[in-house]
Coordinates of C-alpha atoms in Angstrom, one line a residue:
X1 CA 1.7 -4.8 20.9
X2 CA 2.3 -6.8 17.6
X3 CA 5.7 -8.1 16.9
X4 CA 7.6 -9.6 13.8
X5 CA 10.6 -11.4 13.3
X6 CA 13.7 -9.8 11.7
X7 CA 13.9 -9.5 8.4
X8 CA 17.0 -8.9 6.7
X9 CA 15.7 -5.9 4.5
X10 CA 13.0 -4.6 5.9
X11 CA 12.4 -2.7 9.1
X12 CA 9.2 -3.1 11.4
X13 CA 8.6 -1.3 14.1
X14 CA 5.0 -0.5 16.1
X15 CA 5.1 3.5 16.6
X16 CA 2.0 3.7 18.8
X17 CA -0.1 0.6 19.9
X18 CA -2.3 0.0 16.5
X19 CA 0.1 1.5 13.9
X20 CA 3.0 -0.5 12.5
X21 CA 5.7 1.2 10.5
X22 CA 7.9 -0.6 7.2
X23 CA 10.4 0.6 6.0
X24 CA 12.0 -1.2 2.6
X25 CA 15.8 -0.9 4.4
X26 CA 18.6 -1.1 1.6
X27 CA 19.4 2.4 1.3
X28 CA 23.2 1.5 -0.4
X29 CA 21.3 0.5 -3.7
X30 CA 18.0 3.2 -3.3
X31 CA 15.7 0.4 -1.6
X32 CA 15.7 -2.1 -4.5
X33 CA 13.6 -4.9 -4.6
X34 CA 16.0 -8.2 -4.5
X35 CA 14.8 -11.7 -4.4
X36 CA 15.4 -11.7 -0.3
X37 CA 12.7 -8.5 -0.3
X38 CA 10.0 -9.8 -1.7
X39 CA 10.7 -13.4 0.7
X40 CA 11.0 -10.6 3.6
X41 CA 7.7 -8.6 2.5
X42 CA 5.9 -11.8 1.4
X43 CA 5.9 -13.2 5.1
X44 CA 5.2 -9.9 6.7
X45 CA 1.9 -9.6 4.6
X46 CA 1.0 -13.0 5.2
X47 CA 1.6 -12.7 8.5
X48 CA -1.0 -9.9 8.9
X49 CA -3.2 -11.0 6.5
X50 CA -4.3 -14.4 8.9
X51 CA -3.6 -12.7 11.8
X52 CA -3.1 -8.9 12.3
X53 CA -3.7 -8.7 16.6
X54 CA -3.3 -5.0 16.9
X55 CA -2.6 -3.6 13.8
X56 CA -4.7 -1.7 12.5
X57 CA -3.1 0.8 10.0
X58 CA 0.2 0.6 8.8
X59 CA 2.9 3.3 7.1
X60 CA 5.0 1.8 4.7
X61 CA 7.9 4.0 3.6
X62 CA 11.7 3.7 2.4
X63 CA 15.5 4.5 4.1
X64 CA 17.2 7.3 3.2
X65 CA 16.0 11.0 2.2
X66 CA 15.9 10.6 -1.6
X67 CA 14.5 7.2 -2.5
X68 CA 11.5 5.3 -1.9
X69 CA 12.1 2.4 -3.7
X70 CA 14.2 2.3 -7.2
X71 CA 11.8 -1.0 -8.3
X72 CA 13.7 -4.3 -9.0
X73 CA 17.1 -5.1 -8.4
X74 CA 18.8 -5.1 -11.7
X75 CA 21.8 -5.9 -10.5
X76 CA 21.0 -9.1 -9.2
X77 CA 18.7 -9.8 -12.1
X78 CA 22.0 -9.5 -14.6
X79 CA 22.6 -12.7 -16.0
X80 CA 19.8 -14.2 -14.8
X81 CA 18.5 -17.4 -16.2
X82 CA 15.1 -17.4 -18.1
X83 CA 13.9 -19.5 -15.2
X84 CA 15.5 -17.4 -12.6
X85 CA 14.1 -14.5 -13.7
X86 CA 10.4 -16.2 -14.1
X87 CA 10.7 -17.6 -10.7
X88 CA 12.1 -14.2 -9.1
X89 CA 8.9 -12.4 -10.7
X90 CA 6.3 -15.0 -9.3
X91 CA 7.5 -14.4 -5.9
X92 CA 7.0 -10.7 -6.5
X93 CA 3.7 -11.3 -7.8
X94 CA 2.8 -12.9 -4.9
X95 CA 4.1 -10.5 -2.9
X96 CA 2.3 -7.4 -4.5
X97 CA -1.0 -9.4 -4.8
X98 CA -1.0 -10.0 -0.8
X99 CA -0.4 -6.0 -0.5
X100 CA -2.9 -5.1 -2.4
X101 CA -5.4 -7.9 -0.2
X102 CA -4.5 -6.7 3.5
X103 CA -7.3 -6.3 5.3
X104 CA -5.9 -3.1 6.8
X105 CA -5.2 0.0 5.4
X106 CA -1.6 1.0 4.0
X107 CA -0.1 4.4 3.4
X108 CA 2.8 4.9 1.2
X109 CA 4.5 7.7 2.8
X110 CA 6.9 8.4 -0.3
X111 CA 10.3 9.6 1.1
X112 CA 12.2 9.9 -2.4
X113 CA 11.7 8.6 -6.0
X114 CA 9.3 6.0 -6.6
X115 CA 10.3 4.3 -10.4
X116 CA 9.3 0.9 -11.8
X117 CA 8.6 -1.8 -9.1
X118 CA 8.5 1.0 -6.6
X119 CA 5.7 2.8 -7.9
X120 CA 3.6 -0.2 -8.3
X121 CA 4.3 -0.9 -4.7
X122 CA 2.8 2.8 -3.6
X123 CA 0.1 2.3 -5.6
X124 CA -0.7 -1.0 -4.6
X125 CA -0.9 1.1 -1.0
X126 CA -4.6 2.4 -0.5
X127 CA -3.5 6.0 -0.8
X128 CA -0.1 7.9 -0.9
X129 CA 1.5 10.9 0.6
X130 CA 5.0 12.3 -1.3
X131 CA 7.9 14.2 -0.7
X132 CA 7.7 17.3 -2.9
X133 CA 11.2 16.5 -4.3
X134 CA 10.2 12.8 -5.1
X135 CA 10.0 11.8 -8.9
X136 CA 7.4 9.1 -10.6
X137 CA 7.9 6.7 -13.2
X138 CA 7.0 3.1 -15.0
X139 CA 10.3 2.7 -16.9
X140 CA 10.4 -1.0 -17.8
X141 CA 9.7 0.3 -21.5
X142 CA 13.4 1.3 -21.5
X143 CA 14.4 -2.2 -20.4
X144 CA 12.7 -4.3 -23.0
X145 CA 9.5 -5.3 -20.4
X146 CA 6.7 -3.6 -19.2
X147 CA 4.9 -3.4 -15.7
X148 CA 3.8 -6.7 -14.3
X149 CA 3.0 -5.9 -10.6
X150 CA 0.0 -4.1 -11.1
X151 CA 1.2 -0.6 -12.9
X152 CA -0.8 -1.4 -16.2
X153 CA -4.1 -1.9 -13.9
X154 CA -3.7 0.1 -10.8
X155 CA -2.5 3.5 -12.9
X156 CA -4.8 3.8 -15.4
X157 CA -7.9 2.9 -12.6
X158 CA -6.0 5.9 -10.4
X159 CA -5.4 9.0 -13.0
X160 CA -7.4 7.6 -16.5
X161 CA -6.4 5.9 -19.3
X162 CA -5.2 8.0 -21.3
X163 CA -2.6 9.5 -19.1
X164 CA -2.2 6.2 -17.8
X165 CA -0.6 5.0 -21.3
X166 CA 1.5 8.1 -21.6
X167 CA 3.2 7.0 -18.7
X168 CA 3.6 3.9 -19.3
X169 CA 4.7 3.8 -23.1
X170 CA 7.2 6.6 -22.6
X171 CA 8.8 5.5 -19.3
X172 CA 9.4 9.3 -18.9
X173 CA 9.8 10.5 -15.1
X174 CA 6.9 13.5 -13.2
X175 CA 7.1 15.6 -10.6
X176 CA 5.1 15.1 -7.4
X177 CA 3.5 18.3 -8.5
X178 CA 2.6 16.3 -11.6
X179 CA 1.3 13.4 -9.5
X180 CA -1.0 15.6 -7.5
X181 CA -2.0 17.1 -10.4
X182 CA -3.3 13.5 -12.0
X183 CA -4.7 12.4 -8.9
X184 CA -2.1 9.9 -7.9
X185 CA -1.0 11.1 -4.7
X186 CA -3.2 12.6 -1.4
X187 CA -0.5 15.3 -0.4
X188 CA 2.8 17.0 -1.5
X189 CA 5.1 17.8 1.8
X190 CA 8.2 18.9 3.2
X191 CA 10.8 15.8 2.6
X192 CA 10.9 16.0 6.6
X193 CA 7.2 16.1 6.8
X194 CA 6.5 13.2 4.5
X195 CA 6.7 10.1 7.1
X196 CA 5.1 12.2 10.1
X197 CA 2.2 13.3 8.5
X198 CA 1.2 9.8 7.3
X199 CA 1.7 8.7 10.9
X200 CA -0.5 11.1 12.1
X201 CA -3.0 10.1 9.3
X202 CA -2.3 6.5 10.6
X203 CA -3.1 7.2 14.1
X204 CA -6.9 8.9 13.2
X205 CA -7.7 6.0 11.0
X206 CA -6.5 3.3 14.3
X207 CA -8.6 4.8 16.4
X208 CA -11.9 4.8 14.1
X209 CA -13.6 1.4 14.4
X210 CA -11.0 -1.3 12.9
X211 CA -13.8 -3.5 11.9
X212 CA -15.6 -0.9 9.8
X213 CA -12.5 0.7 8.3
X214 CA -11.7 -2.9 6.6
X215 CA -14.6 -3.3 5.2
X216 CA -14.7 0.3 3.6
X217 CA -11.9 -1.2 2.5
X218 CA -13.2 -4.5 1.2
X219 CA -15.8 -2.3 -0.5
X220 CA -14.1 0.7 -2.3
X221 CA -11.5 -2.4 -3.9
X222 CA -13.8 -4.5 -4.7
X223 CA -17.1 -2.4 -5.5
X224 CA -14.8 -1.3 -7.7
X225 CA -14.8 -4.2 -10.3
X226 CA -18.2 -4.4 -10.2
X227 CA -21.2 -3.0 -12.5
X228 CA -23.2 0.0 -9.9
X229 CA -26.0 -1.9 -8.8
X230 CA -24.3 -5.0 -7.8
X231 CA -21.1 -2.8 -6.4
X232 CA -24.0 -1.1 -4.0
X233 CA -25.7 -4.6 -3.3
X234 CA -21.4 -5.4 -2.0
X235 CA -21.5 -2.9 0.0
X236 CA -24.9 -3.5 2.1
X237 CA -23.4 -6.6 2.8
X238 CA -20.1 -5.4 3.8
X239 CA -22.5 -2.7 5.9
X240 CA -24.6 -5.5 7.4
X241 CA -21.7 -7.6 8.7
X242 CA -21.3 -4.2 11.2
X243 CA -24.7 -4.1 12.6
X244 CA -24.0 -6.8 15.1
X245 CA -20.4 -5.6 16.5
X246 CA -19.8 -4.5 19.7
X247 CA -18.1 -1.7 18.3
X248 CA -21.0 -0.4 16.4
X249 CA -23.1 -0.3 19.9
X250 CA -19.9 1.3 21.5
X251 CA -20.0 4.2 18.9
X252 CA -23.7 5.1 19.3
X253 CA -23.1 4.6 22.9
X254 CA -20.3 7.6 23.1
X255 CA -22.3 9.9 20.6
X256 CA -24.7 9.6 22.9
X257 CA -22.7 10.0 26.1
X258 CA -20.8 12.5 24.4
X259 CA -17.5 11.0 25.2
X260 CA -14.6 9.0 22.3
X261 CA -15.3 5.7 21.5
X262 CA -13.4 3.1 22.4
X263 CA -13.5 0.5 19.5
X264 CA -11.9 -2.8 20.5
X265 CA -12.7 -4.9 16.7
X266 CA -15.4 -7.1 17.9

């Protein structure tokens, strides 16, 4: 199995063989993002962005039963230089941006309130599955700033435009209901029910061929940007690169031997 350092506000932990659980872990101050979290969350992403060895999906979620993550920690931002500030924010730039780019899959398995930073951290995740008592919202309106980790791109390009900017330019809070209902998240559950279904979500997408599921990946986030015919032309080539792998063999091998494949990523 995969392991990772200690990190001083986050929590790692490999559940099963192939699926790694994080949890943002400062439930006194509803899983705020300080300066330390986005070090601690910077190095785990670049750590399994060169080198993942057996990770192959991973659950990220927050302490506690009521919050996900509250967004930045405005405590520690009080009195904080123009400089400081600027400098804080380009590490969490960073920090996003190298979410966004894993080559595995994340879930957000929201546990509890996902406002400002922490909802553009869920939806920086390739899908997300909510408590039915969690609450959304983009409140840096009400602070005198607006979204810069993504919320003003990834909201509008996830539940349309014009919602999008309601949202944003009101800073007003939704239900989960309401996120359902705009297409943000996959599934309302159970508070207790949140983290275990992503797991079990985790665990089918592990065991599908790790190769292909990254570059469905690669291909849905990328295609994305691009005009139709050169999105499909991406995509052939993100098929092609498949062709070759032992796992693809593997897979028409067990069909045929009606048996379940055993896909190693090569």
């Amino acid at each position: 199995m995969s392991t990772f350092p200690t990190y001083e506000t986050i929590a790692t932990e490999m559940v099963s063989t192939h699926v790694l659980k994080v949890t943002l872990n400062r439930p006194q101050v509803g899983n705020a993002i300080n300066t330390q979290t986005g070090h601690d969350l910077l190095d785990l992403w670049n750590r399994l962005t060169a080198d993942a060895g057996e990770v192959r999906c991973i659950v990220l979620t927050g302490a506690g039963e009521k919050i996900f993550c509250a967004g930045g920690d405005l405590k520690e931002r009080n009195g904080m230089t123009k400089r400081q500030w600027t400098l804080q924010h380009e590490l969490f730039e960073r920090m996003y941006w190298t979410l966004v780019d894993l080559p595995v899959p994340v879930i957000a398995a929201v546990n509890g309130h996902a406002y400002a930073g922490g909802l553009e951290m869920a939806l920086s995740c390739d899908f997300i599955y909510a408590s039915n008592a969690a609450r959304f919202a983009l409140t840096e309106v009400t602070l005198g700033i607006m979204p810069g980790a993504g919320g003003t791109q990834n909201l509008p390009r996830a539940i349309g435009e014009r919602r999008a900017k309601e949202i944003l330019m009101t800073g007003k809070p939704f239900s989960a209901q309401q996120a359902s209902e705009y297409g943000l998240i996959n599934a309302i559950l159970e508070p207790t029910e949140v983290l275990a279904e992503a797991l079990e979500t985790a665990e089918v997408i592990a065991a599908n061929a790790p190769l292909s599921v990254r570059q469905i990946k690669k291909s849905v986030r990328y295609g994305g940007q691009m005009e139709l015919r050169t999105a499909f032309r991406f995509e052939i080539e993100a098929y092609n690169h498949l062709i070759d792998t032992e796992d693809r063999m593997e897979g028409v091998a067990a069909f045929n031997e009606k048996r379940k494949a055993n896909f190693k990523g090569c």
